[in-house]
């Protein structure tokens, strides 16, 4: 059954990609991609999962399935989608008209003509005398940051035009470096948020074990990413203008298939050695590394309370070294998904601004694969298959962790511009507000759902709703307006509750912290929402993924973008799930993923880690006296 | 009862093998690839030994 399920999952992905060759229209490609996604889901969540088969959702929830199919049909046959047909590969003539409309006008040219600066204008410019500053200080900040601070090639000749232009260029890159580094530091702090959210949601007897997984996932993931993950992901991504070009990252492995180039993985940057010992590359590495670490830490939540520590170490290495970087390359490293626009005329190719798909869906889908392999905790399900609630031990930790994560998300999304100066980077304000709004509507979407359905406003689900909203807005945050952000967050808040119920009651997959629902399901929703809500008003230097113009979703007239997003989803649920499952199955065969049943009942703190997180709670009173 | 030092050694050799394998991409060539794979193989053997000891 496992093998058959895997074949279905992979087959769905192959079908979705083959749709690019089978059909030349957006409708055809979209329908085939949807069919591929459905086949992959039947394989992964259905055939591979015996509990799911017994419940046979397609029999008990026929109305729901029909409604979903009807909605999909409506979307695909909507007027805006049909107006775009056929979706042939763009020709030079077709692409050309879009460019002037979208290209960022040079600020000076857009307003008034300005006389060009000449060397003569600079002659005689001097800064304040240093003796004055030494004598009086500069409390009013009037003498600090002046012409004195401009680096000159020849100090005797004074400031030249060349000095000035170089200084402006360096200042722009400096602003972008500082922005990217500081937002990267914020994302790094999200590890603390994940650690205490997950630990708060599990039982006290496993607290040390869960904290230690979250703690070491940072070191293990970072190490794997330094050795080869970064090179595979970003080894061929140059140029990135906001970071000064990062030109050493210039080698991508490309194969030609059906007459089109398919970029598969990068080939420079292993161990950050050779020419990649470069300041711009270092900034990019730090920022991308903390994103990868977010992915690896998602899995620890879903597999908590029964994951053998040595298996966790090996599994994390595989995710950080290969699985995450592969999808990261396809989406962000100039890989084949990002080039769907250039090669097949599908909008701007697969667009994932800050990683609903790359970071969260990859983490959530790997968490699903791990949970299915490891199995549920002892006592989670009764003999008749009904689930038991296993409450976490500290709700205060959970909600504090959610706040820390929400704070870190202001690094996650706005930081993904990789700069604050030039190429439309001033949109960081909009990205930050979108992030804030979606988190807000996500939390009260979940809160109200639980309140109305169960009569109480559930704290842990309100927290998960906040995270679900943030996960969902991660991908579209750079492309949508505030109203769409609210809708995306609201849907995510409700979706996370429905998804938790589905995995608990129907699929019988034990996920102690709801990671599969928060990150996997809402990651996919975030990816999809770009194809629906992107409003075509963003402008990051006049093009995105090599396609001129702004990213525009179905509701604003570009059906091709939705098809590109669907292909991204098909890749995630088909190929990435299969890779994760096979890798973790191998770890299960060799290392053994599940801890001993006796250890699990006792709690993993002592058998695995050798110390309780809360010794006062468990050790007999005489030992403490 | 619980995890043993054999598991720790197995993780150590897995990390070492993975690192050596990675150096194949920066000029280590076939020697790194074979050496890395061999060390990972050793770690797999230790993981199996640990499972027997720990009764997992």
XYZ file of C-alpha atoms in Angstrom:
681
model
C 0.000 0.000 0.000
C 2.840 2.391 0.853
C 4.480 1.792 -2.524
C 1.194 2.149 -4.388
C 0.496 5.402 -2.520
C 3.939 6.723 -3.406
C 3.377 5.836 -7.060
C 0.097 7.753 -6.995
C 1.762 10.752 -5.334
C 4.578 10.818 -7.884
C 2.194 10.048 -10.753
C 0.079 13.074 -9.838
C 3.140 15.304 -10.025
C 4.197 13.841 -13.382
C 0.689 14.328 -14.776
C 0.576 17.964 -13.607
C 3.910 18.737 -15.291
C 2.992 16.757 -18.407
C -0.051 19.043 -18.662
C 2.342 21.774 -19.825
C 2.961 19.752 -22.966
C -0.477 18.151 -23.307
C -2.408 21.426 -23.370
C -1.621 24.916 -24.614
C -4.453 26.695 -22.788
C -4.672 27.912 -19.208
C -7.910 26.009 -18.691
C -6.455 22.735 -19.912
C -3.242 23.103 -17.951
C -5.148 24.171 -14.841
C -7.547 21.231 -14.991
C -4.678 18.775 -15.517
C -2.722 20.333 -12.629
C -5.794 20.009 -10.369
C -6.197 16.374 -11.424
C -2.512 15.793 -10.631
C -2.885 17.376 -7.190
C -5.961 15.220 -6.492
C -4.144 12.043 -7.527
C -1.142 12.952 -5.356
C -3.396 13.608 -2.356
C -5.272 10.344 -2.883
C -1.906 8.606 -2.914
C -0.354 10.365 0.079
C -3.225 10.962 2.480
C -5.501 8.216 1.119
C -3.861 5.041 -0.106
C -0.844 5.234 2.213
C -3.079 5.785 5.202
C -5.134 2.766 6.188
C -7.182 4.727 8.726
C -8.252 7.091 6.015
C -9.242 4.248 3.722
C -11.523 2.797 6.380
C -13.307 6.096 6.774
C -13.638 6.499 3.017
C -14.190 10.230 2.963
C -15.303 10.062 -0.648
C -18.369 8.122 0.548
C -19.183 9.988 3.739
C -18.476 13.489 2.475
C -19.700 13.298 -1.067
C -21.440 16.689 -0.852
C -18.220 18.345 0.290
C -16.243 16.809 -2.533
C -18.852 17.794 -5.107
C -18.884 21.357 -3.757
C -15.079 21.535 -4.012
C -15.167 20.215 -7.565
C -17.921 22.691 -8.485
C -15.941 25.601 -7.038
C -12.833 24.530 -8.935
C -14.870 24.329 -12.122
C -16.286 27.808 -11.592
C -12.807 29.218 -11.059
C -11.425 27.621 -14.181
C -14.249 28.611 -16.435
C -14.514 32.133 -15.078
C -14.473 34.925 -17.698
C -11.088 36.352 -16.705
C -9.478 32.980 -17.140
C -11.002 32.323 -20.530
C -10.097 35.781 -21.734
C -6.421 34.916 -21.371
C -6.415 31.880 -23.600
C -4.391 30.569 -25.223
C -1.462 30.506 -22.791
C 1.247 30.004 -25.340
C 4.838 30.806 -24.492
C 5.283 34.551 -24.605
C 6.719 36.040 -27.732
C 8.926 39.070 -27.719
C 6.061 41.142 -29.134
C 3.651 39.933 -26.464
C 6.024 40.637 -23.637
C 7.153 44.003 -24.867
C 3.959 46.043 -24.293
C 3.788 45.046 -20.654
C 7.197 46.408 -19.844
C 6.629 50.143 -20.149
C 3.489 50.022 -18.026
C 5.213 48.186 -15.245
C 8.683 49.586 -15.347
C 9.451 51.785 -12.381
C 9.750 55.336 -13.615
C 12.969 57.028 -12.651
C 11.884 59.440 -9.907
C 13.697 62.439 -11.349
C 12.484 61.860 -14.887
C 8.915 61.441 -13.700
C 8.881 64.874 -12.101
C 11.044 67.577 -13.615
C 14.170 67.716 -15.685
C 17.240 68.106 -13.489
C 20.551 69.502 -14.679
C 23.238 66.816 -14.630
C 25.846 66.997 -11.912
C 29.345 67.875 -13.077
C 32.758 67.777 -11.481
C 32.625 71.566 -11.313
C 29.665 71.401 -8.924
C 31.736 69.385 -6.520
C 34.754 71.648 -6.513
C 35.119 73.499 -3.275
C 32.688 71.356 -1.289
C 34.052 70.986 2.205
C 32.688 69.582 5.403
C 32.787 71.121 8.880
C 36.180 71.542 10.465
C 37.186 68.666 12.665
C 38.667 71.060 15.197
C 35.204 72.553 15.729
C 33.703 69.122 16.304
C 36.541 68.201 18.655
C 36.013 71.346 20.687
C 32.222 71.499 20.833
C 30.985 68.029 20.065
C 27.917 67.643 17.871
C 24.822 67.372 20.056
C 22.526 68.562 17.250
C 23.852 66.067 14.665
C 24.645 68.934 12.292
C 28.303 68.133 11.704
C 28.170 64.324 11.613
C 27.590 62.593 8.305
C 28.850 65.262 5.900
C 31.188 65.609 2.937
C 33.975 64.721 5.379
C 32.674 61.171 5.478
C 32.798 60.496 1.752
C 35.687 58.223 0.871
C 37.948 59.913 -1.652
C 40.317 58.213 -4.075
C 42.640 61.218 -3.893
C 42.233 63.386 -0.804
C 44.358 66.152 -2.245
C 42.123 66.513 -5.289
C 38.960 66.599 -3.184
C 35.650 64.877 -3.886
C 35.271 63.711 -7.439
C 32.133 62.646 -9.272
C 33.429 59.096 -9.201
C 33.819 59.237 -5.391
C 30.276 60.481 -5.040
C 28.713 57.877 -7.314
C 30.624 55.028 -5.683
C 29.538 56.254 -2.262
C 25.881 56.344 -3.327
C 26.139 52.806 -4.707
C 27.788 51.546 -1.554
C 25.205 53.267 0.624
C 22.383 51.564 -1.289
C 23.951 48.132 -0.860
C 24.828 48.919 2.764
C 21.188 49.731 3.512
C 20.146 46.471 1.870
C 22.794 44.453 3.712
C 21.763 45.886 7.071
C 18.077 45.344 6.331
C 18.582 41.757 5.204
C 20.864 40.911 8.132
C 18.613 42.469 10.781
C 15.500 40.767 9.401
C 17.501 37.528 9.273
C 18.313 37.961 12.960
C 14.583 38.384 13.639
C 13.828 35.159 11.775
C 16.541 33.405 13.768
C 14.744 34.444 16.965
C 11.634 32.651 15.680
C 13.413 29.441 16.725
C 12.745 30.471 20.313
C 9.074 30.972 19.478
C 8.793 27.570 17.840
C 10.582 25.947 20.762
C 8.215 27.204 23.423
C 5.052 26.836 21.337
C 5.866 23.180 20.711
C 7.014 22.522 24.256
C 3.921 24.178 25.691
C 1.696 21.981 23.553
C 3.200 18.672 24.686
C 3.155 16.926 28.049
C 5.583 17.942 30.803
C 7.274 14.527 30.792
C 8.643 15.209 27.280
C 9.510 18.897 27.709
C 13.310 18.526 27.811
C 13.242 16.224 24.765
C 11.116 18.640 22.714
C 13.149 21.685 23.729
C 16.353 19.852 22.831
C 15.014 18.938 19.401
C 14.147 22.584 18.784
C 17.500 23.671 20.134
C 19.650 21.307 18.085
C 17.644 21.643 14.904
C 19.386 24.998 14.591
C 22.894 23.574 14.721
C 22.233 20.444 12.684
C 20.260 22.247 9.990
C 22.794 25.063 9.758
C 25.662 22.607 9.373
C 23.915 20.634 6.622
C 22.987 23.834 4.818
C 26.578 25.113 4.971
C 28.011 21.861 3.609
C 25.747 21.551 0.573
C 22.195 22.864 1.081
C 22.963 26.480 0.234
C 24.911 25.508 -2.885
C 22.093 23.283 -4.152
C 19.510 25.994 -3.476
C 21.206 29.227 -4.443
C 24.294 28.139 -6.399
C 22.898 29.490 -9.650
C 20.762 32.408 -8.500
C 22.958 35.320 -9.626
C 22.438 38.170 -10.184
C 20.565 39.534 -7.162
C 20.807 43.289 -7.689
C 19.749 44.257 -4.155
C 22.759 42.489 -2.658
C 25.317 43.787 -5.105
C 24.908 40.966 -7.579
C 26.241 37.914 -5.665
C 27.943 37.067 -8.960
C 29.937 34.052 -7.679
C 26.649 32.116 -7.427
C 26.544 31.549 -11.155
C 26.367 27.820 -11.892
C 23.046 26.001 -12.266
C 22.558 22.456 -13.538
C 20.093 22.643 -16.429
C 18.645 19.833 -18.542
C 16.687 20.292 -21.764
C 13.363 18.511 -21.892
C 10.696 18.907 -24.571
C 12.746 21.714 -26.054
C 12.732 23.791 -22.844
C 15.456 24.346 -20.240
C 14.702 22.877 -16.797
C 17.012 24.266 -14.109
C 17.358 21.655 -11.348
C 20.004 22.605 -8.769
C 22.895 24.964 -8.089
C 26.537 23.964 -8.277
C 28.543 26.654 -6.454
C 28.777 27.619 -2.804
C 29.575 24.269 -1.154
C 31.126 25.067 2.259
C 30.975 28.763 1.163
C 34.377 28.151 -0.367
C 36.249 29.560 -3.365
C 34.761 32.661 -4.947
C 31.651 32.395 -2.767
C 33.763 33.787 0.093
C 32.047 37.053 -0.804
C 30.270 39.655 1.343
C 27.011 39.560 -0.632
C 26.941 35.764 -0.612
C 27.449 35.762 3.167
C 24.422 38.012 3.682
C 22.328 35.824 1.402
C 23.531 32.679 3.193
C 22.549 33.984 6.610
C 19.097 35.010 5.443
C 18.419 31.776 3.568
C 19.807 29.647 6.379
C 17.359 30.912 8.975
C 14.515 30.232 6.550
C 15.689 26.660 6.088
C 15.892 26.274 9.850
C 12.252 27.295 10.155
C 11.355 24.401 7.877
C 13.280 21.848 9.876
C 11.805 22.976 13.168
C 8.243 22.459 11.892
C 8.793 18.698 11.738
C 9.859 18.425 15.386
C 6.400 19.548 16.491
C 4.472 16.977 14.486
C 6.731 14.126 15.609
C 7.045 15.237 19.234
C 6.693 12.883 22.209
C 7.737 9.749 20.285
C 10.614 10.650 17.942
C 13.900 8.932 18.732
C 16.539 11.616 19.168
C 19.188 10.006 16.956
C 16.611 9.558 14.187
C 15.673 13.222 14.528
C 19.344 14.189 14.024
C 19.707 12.164 10.821
C 16.298 13.140 9.434
C 17.031 16.842 9.974
C 20.321 16.597 8.091
C 18.524 15.170 5.042
C 15.881 17.875 5.089
C 18.378 20.722 5.441
C 20.908 19.301 2.992
C 18.728 18.122 0.138
C 14.920 18.171 0.287
C 14.413 21.806 1.299
C 17.213 23.157 -0.942
C 15.820 21.381 -4.001
C 12.418 23.020 -3.774
C 14.102 26.258 -2.687
C 16.135 26.189 -5.884
C 13.116 25.558 -8.080
C 11.248 28.483 -6.505
C 13.942 30.986 -5.508
C 17.214 29.897 -7.095
C 16.180 30.425 -10.736
C 14.946 26.808 -10.934
C 12.330 25.438 -13.301
C 9.254 26.435 -11.286
C 10.295 30.082 -11.223
C 10.850 29.942 -14.998
C 7.342 28.720 -15.857
C 6.518 32.263 -16.923
C 9.514 32.649 -19.214
C 9.304 29.146 -20.692
C 5.577 28.411 -20.766
C 3.862 31.800 -20.522
C 2.331 31.068 -17.105
C 2.143 34.501 -15.467
C 5.414 35.287 -13.705
C 6.201 31.651 -13.054
C 5.742 30.127 -9.616
C 5.768 33.066 -7.173
C 6.457 32.618 -3.494
C 7.424 35.953 -1.984
C 8.610 34.794 1.430
C 7.977 31.077 1.527
C 4.477 29.762 2.261
C 5.447 26.996 -0.122
C 9.239 26.865 0.114
C 9.437 27.090 3.898
C 6.087 26.205 5.442
C 4.531 23.746 3.012
C 7.815 21.834 2.664
C 8.039 21.664 6.474
C 4.380 20.731 6.898
C 4.480 18.073 4.195
C 7.650 16.568 5.636
C 5.922 16.620 9.021
C 3.044 14.656 7.489
C 5.435 12.070 6.041
C 7.241 11.749 9.383
C 4.032 11.456 11.393
C 2.714 8.752 9.089
C 5.937 6.761 9.404
C 6.287 7.168 13.171
C 2.621 6.574 13.951
C 0.413 8.063 16.674
C 1.374 8.433 20.321
C 0.273 5.660 22.656
C -3.211 6.575 23.856
C -4.000 9.042 21.109
C -6.546 6.791 19.419
C -8.945 4.306 20.952
C -9.432 0.829 19.526
C -12.468 1.999 17.599
C -10.369 4.784 16.056
C -11.825 7.727 17.941
C -9.193 10.286 18.966
C -8.427 11.378 22.509
C -7.362 14.921 23.281
C -3.899 15.041 24.870
C -3.648 18.591 26.228
C -0.372 20.447 26.363
C 1.158 21.313 29.707
C 1.577 25.088 29.467
C -0.742 27.389 27.539
C 1.140 30.473 28.687
C 4.228 29.192 26.853
C 2.137 28.511 23.763
C 0.710 32.019 23.552
C 4.011 33.702 24.401
C 5.630 31.629 21.659
C 2.948 32.740 19.202
C 3.739 36.383 19.988
C 7.460 35.759 19.498
C 6.721 34.118 16.163
C 4.466 36.984 15.087
C 7.279 39.391 15.958
C 9.788 37.327 14.003
C 7.463 37.274 11.018
C 8.197 40.987 10.545
C 11.644 39.783 9.556
C 10.378 36.854 7.563
C 8.127 38.681 5.103
C 9.424 42.262 4.782
C 12.988 40.927 4.828
C 12.276 38.878 1.732
C 12.684 41.978 -0.404
C 16.406 41.435 0.373
C 16.731 45.175 0.685
C 15.164 48.472 1.639
C 16.594 50.623 -1.131
C 15.939 50.398 -4.857
C 13.921 48.007 -7.044
C 10.613 48.693 -5.345
C 11.931 47.723 -1.933
C 10.048 50.552 -0.252
C 7.074 48.218 -0.467
C 8.378 46.748 2.807
C 5.799 48.894 4.601
C 2.977 47.264 2.683
C 4.440 43.801 3.225
C 4.667 44.396 6.975
C 1.078 45.636 7.229
C -0.197 42.708 5.151
C 1.611 40.367 7.531
C 0.091 42.047 10.543
C -3.450 42.002 9.156
C -3.442 38.362 8.077
C -2.171 37.244 11.478
C -4.902 39.264 13.136
C -7.769 37.905 11.013
C -6.312 34.400 11.259
C -6.449 34.493 15.041
C -10.023 35.634 15.273
C -11.112 33.353 12.412
C -9.939 30.388 14.481
C -11.199 31.875 17.736
C -14.720 32.393 16.415
C -14.813 29.008 14.695
C -13.961 27.225 17.956
C -16.259 29.442 20.031
C -19.240 28.854 17.775
C -18.580 25.132 17.222
C -17.540 24.111 20.751
C -18.921 26.916 22.912
C -15.528 28.133 24.163
C -12.830 30.364 22.631
C -9.987 27.868 22.556
C -6.579 29.362 23.415
C -4.312 26.933 21.579
C -6.394 27.117 18.402
C -6.484 30.921 18.569
C -2.690 30.777 18.662
C -2.632 28.313 15.790
C -5.037 30.608 13.907
C -2.600 33.493 14.285
C 0.219 31.320 12.957
C -1.981 29.973 10.149
C -2.778 33.510 9.016
C 0.907 34.399 9.089
C 1.860 31.248 7.192
C -0.775 31.891 4.536
C 0.235 35.528 3.959
C 3.929 34.665 3.710
C 3.742 33.857 0.014
C 1.371 36.607 -1.150
C 2.523 39.347 1.259
C 4.534 41.118 -1.423
C 1.860 40.964 -4.103
C -1.520 41.670 -2.484
C -3.380 44.598 -0.900
C -4.521 44.880 2.731
C -8.095 43.778 2.024
C -6.915 40.578 0.353
C -4.566 39.981 3.295
C -7.507 40.078 5.670
C -9.432 37.572 3.538
C -6.408 35.264 3.208
C -5.827 35.359 6.976
C -9.480 34.820 7.810
C -9.731 31.773 5.535
C -6.489 30.430 7.030
C -7.858 30.779 10.573
C -10.897 28.665 9.747
C -8.950 26.284 7.530
C -6.535 25.413 10.318
C -9.402 24.320 12.585
C -11.020 22.208 9.850
C -7.668 20.696 8.971
C -6.814 19.780 12.576
C -10.198 18.034 12.837
C -9.593 16.247 9.540
C -6.180 14.888 10.483
C -7.422 13.933 13.962
C -10.748 12.337 13.134
C -10.538 11.191 9.532
C -6.908 10.684 8.523
C -5.913 9.563 12.047
C -2.526 11.229 11.777
C -1.271 12.272 15.208
C 0.140 15.793 15.135
C 0.568 17.035 18.744
C 1.033 20.700 17.820
C -1.009 21.012 14.611
C 2.095 21.612 12.473
C 0.711 19.803 9.429
C -2.410 21.970 9.462
C -0.732 25.271 10.340
C 2.264 24.989 8.014
C 1.371 22.338 5.452
C -2.255 23.062 4.654
C -2.013 26.820 5.098
C 1.295 26.916 3.280
C -0.501 25.454 0.280
C -3.359 27.922 0.747
C -0.836 30.759 0.751
C 0.698 29.534 -2.504
C -2.737 29.278 -4.092
C -3.789 32.703 -2.870
C -1.007 34.392 -4.875
C -2.650 33.017 -8.004
C -5.981 34.449 -6.890
C -5.345 37.735 -5.086
C -2.123 39.248 -6.496
C -3.300 42.682 -7.590
C -0.674 43.612 -10.181
C 0.335 46.770 -8.291
C 3.651 45.601 -6.873
C 6.753 46.593 -8.769
C 10.109 45.152 -7.866
C 12.295 46.712 -10.517
C 9.896 46.217 -13.424
C 9.880 42.421 -13.603
C 9.624 39.270 -11.521
C 11.219 35.924 -12.369
C 12.372 37.385 -15.664
C 8.875 38.307 -16.835
C 8.180 42.036 -17.297
C 5.315 43.595 -15.356
C 3.769 42.864 -11.981
C 2.517 39.595 -10.528
C -1.236 39.421 -11.126
C -3.680 36.764 -9.965
C -6.876 35.369 -11.421
C -9.159 37.930 -9.769
C -7.167 40.707 -11.440
C -7.015 39.093 -14.850
C -4.084 36.669 -15.150
C -5.212 33.049 -15.078
C -1.741 31.836 -16.051
C -0.430 32.862 -12.633
C -2.959 30.571 -10.949
C -1.841 27.667 -13.136
C 1.798 28.325 -12.181
C 0.832 28.272 -8.505
C -1.104 25.025 -8.994
C 1.998 23.458 -10.527
C 3.937 24.524 -7.447
C 1.337 22.837 -5.245
C 1.456 19.690 -7.401
C 5.234 19.602 -6.927
C 4.882 19.981 -3.178
C 2.210 17.348 -2.589
C 3.572 14.970 -5.228
C 7.333 15.168 -5.440
C 8.390 16.781 -2.165
C 6.082 14.504 -0.158
C 7.530 11.461 -1.926
C 11.122 12.594 -1.348
C 10.427 13.277 2.318
C 8.650 9.967 2.756
C 11.401 7.928 1.113
C 14.144 9.701 3.100
C 12.352 9.247 6.417
C 11.474 5.659 5.559
C 15.195 4.999 5.012
C 15.949 6.590 8.381
C 13.260 4.380 9.891
C 14.815 1.237 8.415
C 18.376 2.073 9.474
C 18.076 4.160 12.633
C 14.500 3.498 13.726
C 12.283 6.554 13.944
C 10.140 5.595 16.891
C 11.272 5.468 20.465
C 10.742 2.440 22.668
C 7.138 2.095 23.974
C 8.391 1.908 27.581
C 10.343 5.149 27.118
C 7.335 6.819 25.580
C 5.076 5.893 28.484
C 7.679 7.028 30.990
C 8.292 10.231 29.058
C 11.337 10.761 26.849
C 13.116 13.205 29.151
C 14.986 10.603 31.214
C 15.478 7.732 28.716
C 16.580 9.969 25.868
C 18.014 13.105 27.478
C 18.971 11.930 30.975
C 17.279 14.817 32.801
C 13.810 16.120 33.482
C 12.819 19.577 32.350
C 10.785 19.900 35.566
C 12.483 17.657 38.170
C 10.311 18.944 41.007
C 7.252 17.655 39.224
C 8.422 14.079 38.744
C 11.067 13.107 41.295
C 9.834 11.699 44.605
C 9.612 14.241 47.408
C 12.411 12.674 49.513
C 14.911 13.181 46.691
C 14.260 16.880 46.724
C 14.259 17.362 50.444
C 17.125 1.943 30.043
C 17.411 4.593 27.397
C 19.620 5.761 24.621
C 23.280 4.686 24.659
C 26.656 6.105 23.632
C 26.553 3.836 20.566
C 23.796 6.071 19.186
C 25.969 9.098 19.865
C 28.910 7.571 18.004
C 26.607 6.635 15.136
C 25.414 10.249 14.814
C 29.035 11.458 15.011
C 30.156 9.182 12.177
C 27.074 10.067 10.120
C 27.926 13.778 10.383
C 31.572 13.058 9.573
C 30.656 10.941 6.554
C 28.209 13.554 5.324
C 30.895 16.235 5.593
C 33.512 14.163 3.784
C 30.960 13.331 1.089
C 30.280 17.061 0.690
C 33.938 17.799 0.019
C 33.585 15.809 -3.211
C 31.871 18.898 -4.626
C 34.812 21.214 -3.882
C 37.605 19.174 -5.341
C 37.649 16.083 -3.160
C 36.613 13.982 -6.133
C 36.062 10.241 -6.069
C 38.162 9.718 -2.949
C 35.877 11.976 -0.926
C 32.776 10.376 -2.395
C 33.928 6.839 -1.629
C 35.367 7.786 1.771
C 32.227 9.675 2.776
C 29.962 6.855 1.672
C 32.086 4.362 3.608
C 31.914 6.405 6.810
C 28.146 6.782 6.412
C 28.025 3.013 5.946
C 29.897 2.620 9.233
C 27.393 4.909 10.944
C 24.537 2.776 9.588
C 26.144 -0.297 11.131
C 26.440 1.516 14.471
C 22.820 2.616 14.289
C 21.808 -1.037 13.893
C 23.990 -2.005 16.863
C 22.418 0.735 18.929
C 18.935 -0.503 18.103
C 19.813 -3.951 19.386
C 21.314 -2.551 22.597
C 18.449 -0.185 23.208
C 15.739 -2.646 22.192
C 14.058 -0.098 19.920
